[in-house]
Short mmCIF file of C-alpha atoms and ligand atoms in Angstrom, two decimals:
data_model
loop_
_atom_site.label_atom_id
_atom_site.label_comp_id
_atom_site.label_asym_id
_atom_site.label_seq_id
_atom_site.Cartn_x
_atom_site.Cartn_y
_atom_site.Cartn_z
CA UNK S 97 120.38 102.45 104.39
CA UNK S 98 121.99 98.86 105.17
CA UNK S 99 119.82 97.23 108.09
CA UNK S 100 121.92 95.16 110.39
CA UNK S 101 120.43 91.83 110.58
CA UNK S 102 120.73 87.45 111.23
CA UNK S 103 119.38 84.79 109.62
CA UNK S 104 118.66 81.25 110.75
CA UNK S 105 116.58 78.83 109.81
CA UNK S 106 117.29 75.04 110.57
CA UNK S 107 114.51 73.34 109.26
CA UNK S 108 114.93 70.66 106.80
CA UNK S 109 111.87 70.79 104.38
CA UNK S 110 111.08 67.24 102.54
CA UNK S 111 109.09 68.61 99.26
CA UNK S 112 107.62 66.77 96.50
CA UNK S 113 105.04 63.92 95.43
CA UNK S 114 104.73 60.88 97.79
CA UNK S 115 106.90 62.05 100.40
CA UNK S 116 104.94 61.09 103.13
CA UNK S 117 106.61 57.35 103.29
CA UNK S 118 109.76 59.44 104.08
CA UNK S 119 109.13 60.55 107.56
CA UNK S 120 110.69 56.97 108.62
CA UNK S 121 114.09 58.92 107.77
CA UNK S 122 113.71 61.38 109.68
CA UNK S 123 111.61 60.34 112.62
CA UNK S 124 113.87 59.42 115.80
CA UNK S 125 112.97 55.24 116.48
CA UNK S 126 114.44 55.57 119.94
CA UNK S 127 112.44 58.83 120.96
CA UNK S 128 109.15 58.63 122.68
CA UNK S 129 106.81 60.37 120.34
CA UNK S 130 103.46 62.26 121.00
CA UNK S 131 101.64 62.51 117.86
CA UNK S 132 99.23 65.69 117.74
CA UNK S 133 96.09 66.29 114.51
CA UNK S 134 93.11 68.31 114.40
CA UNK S 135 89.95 67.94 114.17
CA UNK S 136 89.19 64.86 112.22
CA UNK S 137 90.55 65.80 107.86
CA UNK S 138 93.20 63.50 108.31
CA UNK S 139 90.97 60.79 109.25
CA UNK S 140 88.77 61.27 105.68
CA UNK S 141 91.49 62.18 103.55
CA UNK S 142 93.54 59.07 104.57
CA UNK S 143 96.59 60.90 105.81
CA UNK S 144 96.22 59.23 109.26
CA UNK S 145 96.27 55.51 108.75
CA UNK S 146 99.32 56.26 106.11
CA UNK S 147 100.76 57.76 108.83
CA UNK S 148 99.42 55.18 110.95
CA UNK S 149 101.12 52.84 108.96
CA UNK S 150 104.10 53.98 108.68
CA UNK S 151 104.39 54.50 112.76
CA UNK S 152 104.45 50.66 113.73
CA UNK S 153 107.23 49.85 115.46
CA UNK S 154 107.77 53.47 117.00
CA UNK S 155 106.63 53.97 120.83
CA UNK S 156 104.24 56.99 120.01
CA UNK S 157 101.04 58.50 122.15
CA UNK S 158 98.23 59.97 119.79
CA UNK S 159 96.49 63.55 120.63
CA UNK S 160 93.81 64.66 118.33
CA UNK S 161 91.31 67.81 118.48
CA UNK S 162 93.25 70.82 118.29
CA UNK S 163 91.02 73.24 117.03
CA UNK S 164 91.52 75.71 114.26
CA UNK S 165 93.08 78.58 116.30
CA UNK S 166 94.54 76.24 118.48
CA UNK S 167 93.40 77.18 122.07
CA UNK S 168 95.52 76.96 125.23
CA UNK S 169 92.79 75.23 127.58
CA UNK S 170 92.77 72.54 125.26
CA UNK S 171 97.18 72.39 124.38
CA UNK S 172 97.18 71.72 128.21
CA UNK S 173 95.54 68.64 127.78
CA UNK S 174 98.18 67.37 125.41
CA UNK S 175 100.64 68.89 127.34
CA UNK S 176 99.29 66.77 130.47
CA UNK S 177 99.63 63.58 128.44
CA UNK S 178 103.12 64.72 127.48
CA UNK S 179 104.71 65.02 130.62
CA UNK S 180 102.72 61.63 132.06
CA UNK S 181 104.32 60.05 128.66
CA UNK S 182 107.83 61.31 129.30
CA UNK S 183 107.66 62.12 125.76
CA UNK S 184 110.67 63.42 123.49
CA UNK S 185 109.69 64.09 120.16
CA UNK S 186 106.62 65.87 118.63
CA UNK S 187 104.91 64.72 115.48
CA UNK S 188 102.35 67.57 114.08
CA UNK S 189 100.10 66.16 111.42
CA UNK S 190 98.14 69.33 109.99
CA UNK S 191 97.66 73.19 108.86
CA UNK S 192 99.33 75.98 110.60
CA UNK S 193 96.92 75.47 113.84
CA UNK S 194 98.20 72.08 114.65
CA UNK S 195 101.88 73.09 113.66
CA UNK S 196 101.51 75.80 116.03
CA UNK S 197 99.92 74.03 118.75
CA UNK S 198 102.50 71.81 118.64
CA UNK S 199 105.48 74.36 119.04
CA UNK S 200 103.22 75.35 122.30
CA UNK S 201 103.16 71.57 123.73
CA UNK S 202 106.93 71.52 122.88
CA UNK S 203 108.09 74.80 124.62
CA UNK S 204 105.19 73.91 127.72
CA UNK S 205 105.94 70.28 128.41
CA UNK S 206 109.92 71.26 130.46
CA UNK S 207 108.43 74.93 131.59
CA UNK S 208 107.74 74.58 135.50
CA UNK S 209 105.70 77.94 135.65
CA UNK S 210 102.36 78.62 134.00
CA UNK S 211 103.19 77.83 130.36
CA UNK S 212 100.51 80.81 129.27
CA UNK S 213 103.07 83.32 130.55
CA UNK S 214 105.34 81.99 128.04
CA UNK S 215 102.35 83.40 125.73
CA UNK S 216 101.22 86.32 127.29
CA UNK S 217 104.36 87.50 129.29
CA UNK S 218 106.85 86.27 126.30
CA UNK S 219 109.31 84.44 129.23
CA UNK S 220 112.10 82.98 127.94
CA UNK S 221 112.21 79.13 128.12
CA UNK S 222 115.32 76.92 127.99
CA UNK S 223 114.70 73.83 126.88
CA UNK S 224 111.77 72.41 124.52
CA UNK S 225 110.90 69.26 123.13
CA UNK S 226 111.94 68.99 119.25
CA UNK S 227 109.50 68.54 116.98
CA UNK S 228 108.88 67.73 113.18
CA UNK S 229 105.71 67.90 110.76
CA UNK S 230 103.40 67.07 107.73
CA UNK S 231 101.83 70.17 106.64
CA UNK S 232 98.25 69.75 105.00
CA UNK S 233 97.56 73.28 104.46
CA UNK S 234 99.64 75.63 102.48
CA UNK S 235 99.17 79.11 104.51
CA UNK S 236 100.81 80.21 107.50
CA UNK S 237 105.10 79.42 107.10
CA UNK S 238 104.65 77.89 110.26
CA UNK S 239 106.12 74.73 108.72
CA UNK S 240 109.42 76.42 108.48
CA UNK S 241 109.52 79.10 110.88
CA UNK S 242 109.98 79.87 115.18
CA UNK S 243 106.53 81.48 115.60
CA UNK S 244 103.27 79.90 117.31
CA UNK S 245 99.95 81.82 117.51
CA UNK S 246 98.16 80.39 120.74
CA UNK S 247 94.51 81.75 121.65
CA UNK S 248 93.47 81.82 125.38
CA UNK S 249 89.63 81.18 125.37
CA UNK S 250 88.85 82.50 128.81
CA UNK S 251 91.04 85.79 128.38
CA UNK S 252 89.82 86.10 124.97
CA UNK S 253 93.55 86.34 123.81
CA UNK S 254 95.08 85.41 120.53
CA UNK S 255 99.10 86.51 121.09
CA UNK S 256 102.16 84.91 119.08
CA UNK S 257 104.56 83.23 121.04
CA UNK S 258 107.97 83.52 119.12
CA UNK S 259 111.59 81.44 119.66
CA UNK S 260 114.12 80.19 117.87
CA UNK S 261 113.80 76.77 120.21
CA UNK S 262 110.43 75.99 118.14
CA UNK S 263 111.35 75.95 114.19
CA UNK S 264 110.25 72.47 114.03
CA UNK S 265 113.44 70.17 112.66
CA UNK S 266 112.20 69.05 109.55
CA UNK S 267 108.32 69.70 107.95
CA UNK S 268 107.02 67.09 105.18
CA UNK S 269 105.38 69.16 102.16
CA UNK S 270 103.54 66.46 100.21
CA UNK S 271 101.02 67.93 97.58
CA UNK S 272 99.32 64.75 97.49
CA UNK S 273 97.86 66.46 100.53
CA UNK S 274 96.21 69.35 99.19
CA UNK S 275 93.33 67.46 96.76
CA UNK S 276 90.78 67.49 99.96
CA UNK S 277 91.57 70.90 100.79
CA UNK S 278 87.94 73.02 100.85
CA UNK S 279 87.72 75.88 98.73
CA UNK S 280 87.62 78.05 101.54
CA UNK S 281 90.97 76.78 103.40
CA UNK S 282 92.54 77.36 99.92
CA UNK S 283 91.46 80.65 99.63
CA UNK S 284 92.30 80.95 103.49
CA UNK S 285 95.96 79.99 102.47
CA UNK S 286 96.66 82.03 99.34
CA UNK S 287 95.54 85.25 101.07
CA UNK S 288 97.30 84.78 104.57
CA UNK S 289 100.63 83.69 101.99
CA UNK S 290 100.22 87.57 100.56
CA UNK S 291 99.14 89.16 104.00
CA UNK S 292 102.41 88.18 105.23
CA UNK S 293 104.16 88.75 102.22
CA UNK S 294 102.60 92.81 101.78
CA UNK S 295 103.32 92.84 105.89
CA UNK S 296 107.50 92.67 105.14
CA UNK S 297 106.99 94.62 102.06
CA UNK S 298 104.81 97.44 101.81
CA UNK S 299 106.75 99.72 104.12
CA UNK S 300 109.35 102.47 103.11
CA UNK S 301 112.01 101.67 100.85
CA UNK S 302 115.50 101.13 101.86
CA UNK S 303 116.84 100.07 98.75
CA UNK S 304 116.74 96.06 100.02
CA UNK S 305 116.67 95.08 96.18
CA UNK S 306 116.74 90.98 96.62
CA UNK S 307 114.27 91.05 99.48
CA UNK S 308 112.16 93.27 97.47
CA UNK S 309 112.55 90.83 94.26
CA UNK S 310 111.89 88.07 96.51
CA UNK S 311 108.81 89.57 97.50
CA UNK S 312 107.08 90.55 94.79
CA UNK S 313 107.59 86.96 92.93
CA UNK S 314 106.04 85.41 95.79
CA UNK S 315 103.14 87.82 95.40
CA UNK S 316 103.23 87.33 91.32
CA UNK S 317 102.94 83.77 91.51
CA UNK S 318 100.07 83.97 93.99
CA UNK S 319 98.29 86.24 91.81
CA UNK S 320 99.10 83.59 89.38
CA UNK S 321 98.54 80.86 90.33
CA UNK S 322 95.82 81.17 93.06
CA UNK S 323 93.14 81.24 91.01
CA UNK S 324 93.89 78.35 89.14
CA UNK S 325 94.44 76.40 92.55
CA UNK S 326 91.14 77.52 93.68
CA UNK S 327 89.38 76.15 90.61
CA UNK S 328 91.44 73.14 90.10
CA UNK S 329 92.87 71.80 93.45
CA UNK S 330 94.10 68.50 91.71
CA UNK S 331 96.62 70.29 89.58
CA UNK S 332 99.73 69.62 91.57
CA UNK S 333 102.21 71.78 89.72
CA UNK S 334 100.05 74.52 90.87
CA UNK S 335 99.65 73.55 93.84
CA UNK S 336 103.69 72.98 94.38
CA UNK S 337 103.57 76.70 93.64
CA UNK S 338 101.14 77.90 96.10
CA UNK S 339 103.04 75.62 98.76
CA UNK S 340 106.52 76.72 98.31
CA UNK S 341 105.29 80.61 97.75
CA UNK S 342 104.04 79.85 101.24
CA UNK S 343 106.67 78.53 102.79
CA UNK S 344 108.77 81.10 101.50
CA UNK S 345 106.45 83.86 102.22
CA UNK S 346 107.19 83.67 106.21
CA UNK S 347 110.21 82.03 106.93
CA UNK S 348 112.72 84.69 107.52
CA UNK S 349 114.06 85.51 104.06
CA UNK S 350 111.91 88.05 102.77
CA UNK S 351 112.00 90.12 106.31
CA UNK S 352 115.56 90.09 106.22
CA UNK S 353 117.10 93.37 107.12
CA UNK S 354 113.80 95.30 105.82
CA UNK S 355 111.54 97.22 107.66
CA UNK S 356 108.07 95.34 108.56
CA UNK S 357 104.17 96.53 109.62
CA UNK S 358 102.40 93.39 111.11
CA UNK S 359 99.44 96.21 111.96
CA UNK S 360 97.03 93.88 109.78
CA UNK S 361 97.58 90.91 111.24
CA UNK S 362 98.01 92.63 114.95
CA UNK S 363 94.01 93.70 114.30
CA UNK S 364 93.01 90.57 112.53
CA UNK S 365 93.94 88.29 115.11
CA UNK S 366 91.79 90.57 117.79
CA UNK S 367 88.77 90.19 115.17
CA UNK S 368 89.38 86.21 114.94
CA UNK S 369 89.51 86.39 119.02
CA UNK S 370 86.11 88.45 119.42
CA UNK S 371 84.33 86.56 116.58
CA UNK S 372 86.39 83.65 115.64
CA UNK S 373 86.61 85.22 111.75
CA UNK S 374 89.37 82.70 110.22
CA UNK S 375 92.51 84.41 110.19
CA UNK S 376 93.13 85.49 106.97
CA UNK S 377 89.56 86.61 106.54
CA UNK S 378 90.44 88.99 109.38
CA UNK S 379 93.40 90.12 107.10
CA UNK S 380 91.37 90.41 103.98
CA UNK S 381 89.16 93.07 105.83
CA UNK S 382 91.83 94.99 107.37
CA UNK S 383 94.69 95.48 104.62
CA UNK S 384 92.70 97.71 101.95
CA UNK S 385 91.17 100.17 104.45
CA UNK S 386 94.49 100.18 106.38
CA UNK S 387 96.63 101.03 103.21
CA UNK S 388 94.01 102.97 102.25
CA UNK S 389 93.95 105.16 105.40
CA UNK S 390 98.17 105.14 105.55
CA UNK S 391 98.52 105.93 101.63
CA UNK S 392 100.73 109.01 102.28
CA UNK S 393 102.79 106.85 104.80
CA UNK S 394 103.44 104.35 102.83
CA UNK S 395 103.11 105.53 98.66
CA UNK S 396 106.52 104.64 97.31
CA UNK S 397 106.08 100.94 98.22
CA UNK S 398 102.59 101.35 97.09
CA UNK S 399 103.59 102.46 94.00
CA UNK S 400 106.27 100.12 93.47
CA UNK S 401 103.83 97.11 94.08
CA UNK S 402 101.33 98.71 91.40
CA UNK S 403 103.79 98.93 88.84
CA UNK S 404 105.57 95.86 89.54
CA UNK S 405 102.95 93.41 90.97
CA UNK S 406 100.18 94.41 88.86
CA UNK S 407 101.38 96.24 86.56
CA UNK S 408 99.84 99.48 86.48
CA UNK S 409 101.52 102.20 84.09
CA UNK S 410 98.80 105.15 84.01
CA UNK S 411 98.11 107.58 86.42
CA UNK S 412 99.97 109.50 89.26
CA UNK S 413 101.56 107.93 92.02
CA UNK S 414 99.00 108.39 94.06
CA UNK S 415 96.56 106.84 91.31
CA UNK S 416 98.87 104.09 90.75
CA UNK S 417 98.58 103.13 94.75
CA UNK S 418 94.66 103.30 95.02
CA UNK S 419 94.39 101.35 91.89
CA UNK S 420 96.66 98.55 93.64
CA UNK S 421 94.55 98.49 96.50
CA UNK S 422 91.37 98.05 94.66
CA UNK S 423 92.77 95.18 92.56
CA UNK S 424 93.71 93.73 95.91
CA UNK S 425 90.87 93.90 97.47
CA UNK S 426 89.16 92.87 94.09
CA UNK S 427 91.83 89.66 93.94
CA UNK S 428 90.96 88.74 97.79
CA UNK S 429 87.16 88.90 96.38
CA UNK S 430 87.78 86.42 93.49
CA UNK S 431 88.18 83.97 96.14
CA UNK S 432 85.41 83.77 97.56
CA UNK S 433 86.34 85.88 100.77
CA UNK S 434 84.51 89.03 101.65
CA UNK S 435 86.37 92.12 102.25
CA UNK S 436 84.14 94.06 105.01
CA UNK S 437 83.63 93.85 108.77
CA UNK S 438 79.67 94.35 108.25
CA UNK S 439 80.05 90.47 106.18
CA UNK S 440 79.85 89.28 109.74
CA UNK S 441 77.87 89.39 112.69
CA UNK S 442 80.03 92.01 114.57
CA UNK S 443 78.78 95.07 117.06
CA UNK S 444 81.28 97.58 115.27
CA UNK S 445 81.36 99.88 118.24
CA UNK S 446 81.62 97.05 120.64
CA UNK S 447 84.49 96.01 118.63
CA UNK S 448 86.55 99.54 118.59
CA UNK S 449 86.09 99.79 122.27
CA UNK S 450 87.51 95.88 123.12
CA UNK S 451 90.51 95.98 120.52
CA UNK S 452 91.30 100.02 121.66
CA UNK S 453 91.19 98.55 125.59
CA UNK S 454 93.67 95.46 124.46
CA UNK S 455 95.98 97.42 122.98
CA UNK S 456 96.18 100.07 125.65
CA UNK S 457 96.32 97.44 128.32
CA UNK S 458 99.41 95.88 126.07
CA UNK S 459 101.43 99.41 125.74
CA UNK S 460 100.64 99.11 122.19
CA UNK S 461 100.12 102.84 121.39
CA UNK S 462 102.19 102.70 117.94
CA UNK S 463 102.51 99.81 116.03
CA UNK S 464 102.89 98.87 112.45
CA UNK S 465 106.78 100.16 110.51
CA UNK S 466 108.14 103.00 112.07
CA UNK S 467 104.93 103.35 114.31
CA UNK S 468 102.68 104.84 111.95
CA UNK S 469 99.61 103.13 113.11
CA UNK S 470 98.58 104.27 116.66
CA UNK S 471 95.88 103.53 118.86
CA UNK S 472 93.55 106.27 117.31
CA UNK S 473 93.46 104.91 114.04
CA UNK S 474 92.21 102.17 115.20
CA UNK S 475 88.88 103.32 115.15
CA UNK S 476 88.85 104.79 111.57
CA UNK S 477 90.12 101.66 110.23
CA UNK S 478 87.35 99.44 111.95
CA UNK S 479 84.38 102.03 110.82
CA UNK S 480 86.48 101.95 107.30
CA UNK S 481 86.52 98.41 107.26
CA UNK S 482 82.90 97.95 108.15
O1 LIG A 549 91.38 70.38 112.15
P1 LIG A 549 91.45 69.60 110.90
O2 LIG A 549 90.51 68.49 110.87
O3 LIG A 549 92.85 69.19 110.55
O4 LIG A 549 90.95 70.55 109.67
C1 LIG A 549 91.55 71.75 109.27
C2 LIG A 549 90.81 72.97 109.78
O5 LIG A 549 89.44 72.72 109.88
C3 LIG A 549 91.42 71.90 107.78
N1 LIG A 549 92.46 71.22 106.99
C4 LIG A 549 93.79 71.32 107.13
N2 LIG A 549 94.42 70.59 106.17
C5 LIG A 549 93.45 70.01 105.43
C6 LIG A 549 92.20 70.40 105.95
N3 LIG A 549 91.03 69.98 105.44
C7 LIG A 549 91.10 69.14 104.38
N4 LIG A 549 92.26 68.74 103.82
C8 LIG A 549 93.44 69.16 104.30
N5 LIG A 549 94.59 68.78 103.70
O6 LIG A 549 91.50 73.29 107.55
C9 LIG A 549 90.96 73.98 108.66
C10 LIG A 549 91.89 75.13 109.05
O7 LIG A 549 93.11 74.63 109.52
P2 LIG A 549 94.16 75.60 110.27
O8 LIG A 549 95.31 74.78 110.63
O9 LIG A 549 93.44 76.34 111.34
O10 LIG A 549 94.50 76.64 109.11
P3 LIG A 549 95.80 77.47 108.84
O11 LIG A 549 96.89 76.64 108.31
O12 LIG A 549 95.35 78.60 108.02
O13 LIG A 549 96.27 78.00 110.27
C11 LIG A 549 95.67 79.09 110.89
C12 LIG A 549 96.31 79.36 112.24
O14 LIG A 549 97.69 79.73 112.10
C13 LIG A 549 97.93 80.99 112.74
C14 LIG A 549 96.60 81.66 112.61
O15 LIG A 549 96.47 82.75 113.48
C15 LIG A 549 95.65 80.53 112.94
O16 LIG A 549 95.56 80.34 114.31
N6 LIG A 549 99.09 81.67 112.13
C16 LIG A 549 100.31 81.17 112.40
C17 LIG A 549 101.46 81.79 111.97
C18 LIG A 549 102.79 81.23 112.27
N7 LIG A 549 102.88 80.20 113.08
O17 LIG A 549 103.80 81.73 111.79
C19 LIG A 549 101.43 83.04 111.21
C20 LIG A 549 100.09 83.36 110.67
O18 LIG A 549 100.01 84.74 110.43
C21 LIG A 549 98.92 82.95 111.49
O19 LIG A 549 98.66 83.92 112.50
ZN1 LIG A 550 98.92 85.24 108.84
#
């Protein structure tokens, strides 16, 4: 089966050691800039007054504080300054929430209606501002790719906002960056990395032989080399790994022409709204009960993985697929992240009947490849998960 398919992806990516100096190439002098961060790393780690640094002479606005799930209430403010600024050029300094929020402010600042209906009603937009980054925090793909996850605080909404008007035009991956990463935003990374890799591969076969090569070496070399980047965050080569494998991981390639679930990380980012669980620790609770409970579904690609990612040569196919689970569950484990709902403070039953609500209220009654996941299993995969 040959699945029709495009791909684009415009974004220039600047990789290497000490590549920070080079965003004097590729920033525009005679733009206006606004220049968005987080919530205050960049300011201990130094990043900032390099940056700093290297900004005199441009006519640039700062906005600082987006939060980690970058929150609409809050993107308004910076869109606010935006518009007041006549600004024409975005400059995201951070991990995959300040990248994101960033894509927001640029698609928001031109929109004349209520920019959260470009979130929650998905309206097309025309024209956005163009923007460009320094990624801190190897994880999402957001660095190189047109999606945006915004959350809505009052609604209690965390939706993607997808266009092909927000790949950012070029995205600075320096892994001088990485040394003051915290062992749980590295684990964070790896594990959203292979969420989003298993989410464009473990599917149903269609013979897609290069995507399926590309996937499972991204998946090898986090298996690889995650471990050693969670013990030893100075080694850079390692690091260079984890960052590319990222990169890679979610910028259109691998998804090319191949069927894709997205059911994890549709339920994960419901779990991060209710509770604000970090995002992949939403995924790491959700993939092994969900393959677990859609082994029949999805067994060939299970098996493949297992005999190909990890290995495994005993056993029947069925065998072969639990025992890939387990070690990936086991693998999300060895990084410190927990792997059940009942690790947090949730109300389980509280928590089936909001996310079931959501996703009736959204028409999402099948989701996941081919629409094997419905509504129903929703609630066996939460009480699994627990
Ligand atoms: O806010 P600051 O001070 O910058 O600190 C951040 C934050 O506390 C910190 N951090 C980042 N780089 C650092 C660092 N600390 C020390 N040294 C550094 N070099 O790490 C914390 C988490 O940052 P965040 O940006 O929230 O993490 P991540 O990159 O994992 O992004 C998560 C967000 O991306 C969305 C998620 O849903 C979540 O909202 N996603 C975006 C996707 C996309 N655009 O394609 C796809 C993903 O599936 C995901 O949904
Ligand atoms: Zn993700």
């Amino acid at each position: 089966m040959i699945n029709n398919y495009e791909l684009y992806n415009p974004t220039k990516l600047i990789f290497g050691e000490d590549r920070i100096k080079d965003i004097t190439q590729y920033l525009p002098r005679e733009s206006k800039i606004l220049f968005v961060y987080g919530q205050g790393s960049i300011k201990h780690n130094g990043i900032y007054q390099k940056v700093i640094d290297l900004l005199k002479g441009y006519d640039y606005v700062e906005f600082g504080g987006i939060e980690p799930n970058p929150k609409y209430e809050n993107l308004m403010e910076a869109v606010k300054l935006g518009r007041e600024y006549k600004i024409e050029f975005i400059f995201a300094v951070g991990g995959g929430s300040v990248v994101d929020g960033a894509k927001f402010i640029s698609a928001a600042i031109p929109f004349d209606e209520d920019p959260w209906k470009l979130v929650s009603d998905k309206l097309d937009f025309n024209e956005s501002i163009p923007l460009g980054t320094i990624l801190t925090l190897p994880a999402t793909g957001s660095e190189m790719n047109k999606g945006a996850v915004i959350s809505n605080k009052s609604k209690g909404d965390k939706l993607a906002l997808i266009s092909e008007k927000l790949f950012p035009k070029f995205s600075i991956l320096d892994v001088s960056v990485l040394s003051s990463l915290p062992k749980r935003q590295i684990a964070n990374g790896i594990i959203d990395a292979f969420v989003h890799t298993t989410e464009q591969y473990i599917t149903y076969p269609i013979n897609a032989k290069l995507q399926d090569r590309f996937a499972e070496s991204i998946l090898i070399t986090l298996i690889e080399e995650g471990p050693q980047f969670y013990n030893n965050v100075e080694n850079k080569e390692v690091g260079a790994n984890i960052m590319f494998s990222a990169t890679m991981a979610l910028n259109g390639v691998i998804g090319a022409g191949v069927p894709t679930d997205w059911s994890i990380h549709m339920i994960g980012h419901e779990l991060t709204a209710l509770y604000n669980i970090d995002h992949a620790r939403s995924l790491a609770i959700i993939l092994p009960v969900l393959y677990r409970i859609k082994i029949e579904e999805k067994l060939s690609k299970l098996v493949q993985y297992a005999e190909i990612v990890w290995q495994i040569t005993e056993g029947n196919d069925k065998e072969k697929a639990i025992k890939a689970i387990y070690l990936t569950e086991k693998f999300f484990q060895s990084l410190g992240v927990p792997t059940k709902l009942s690790d947090y403070d949730v109300d389980l039953e509280y928590t089936i009947k909001v996310i079931k609500e959501k996703f009736a209220y959204r028409n999402m009654l099948n989701f996941g490849e081919n629409g094997i996941i419905s509504i129903n299993d929703i609630d066996p995969i939460l009480r699994g998960a627990y």
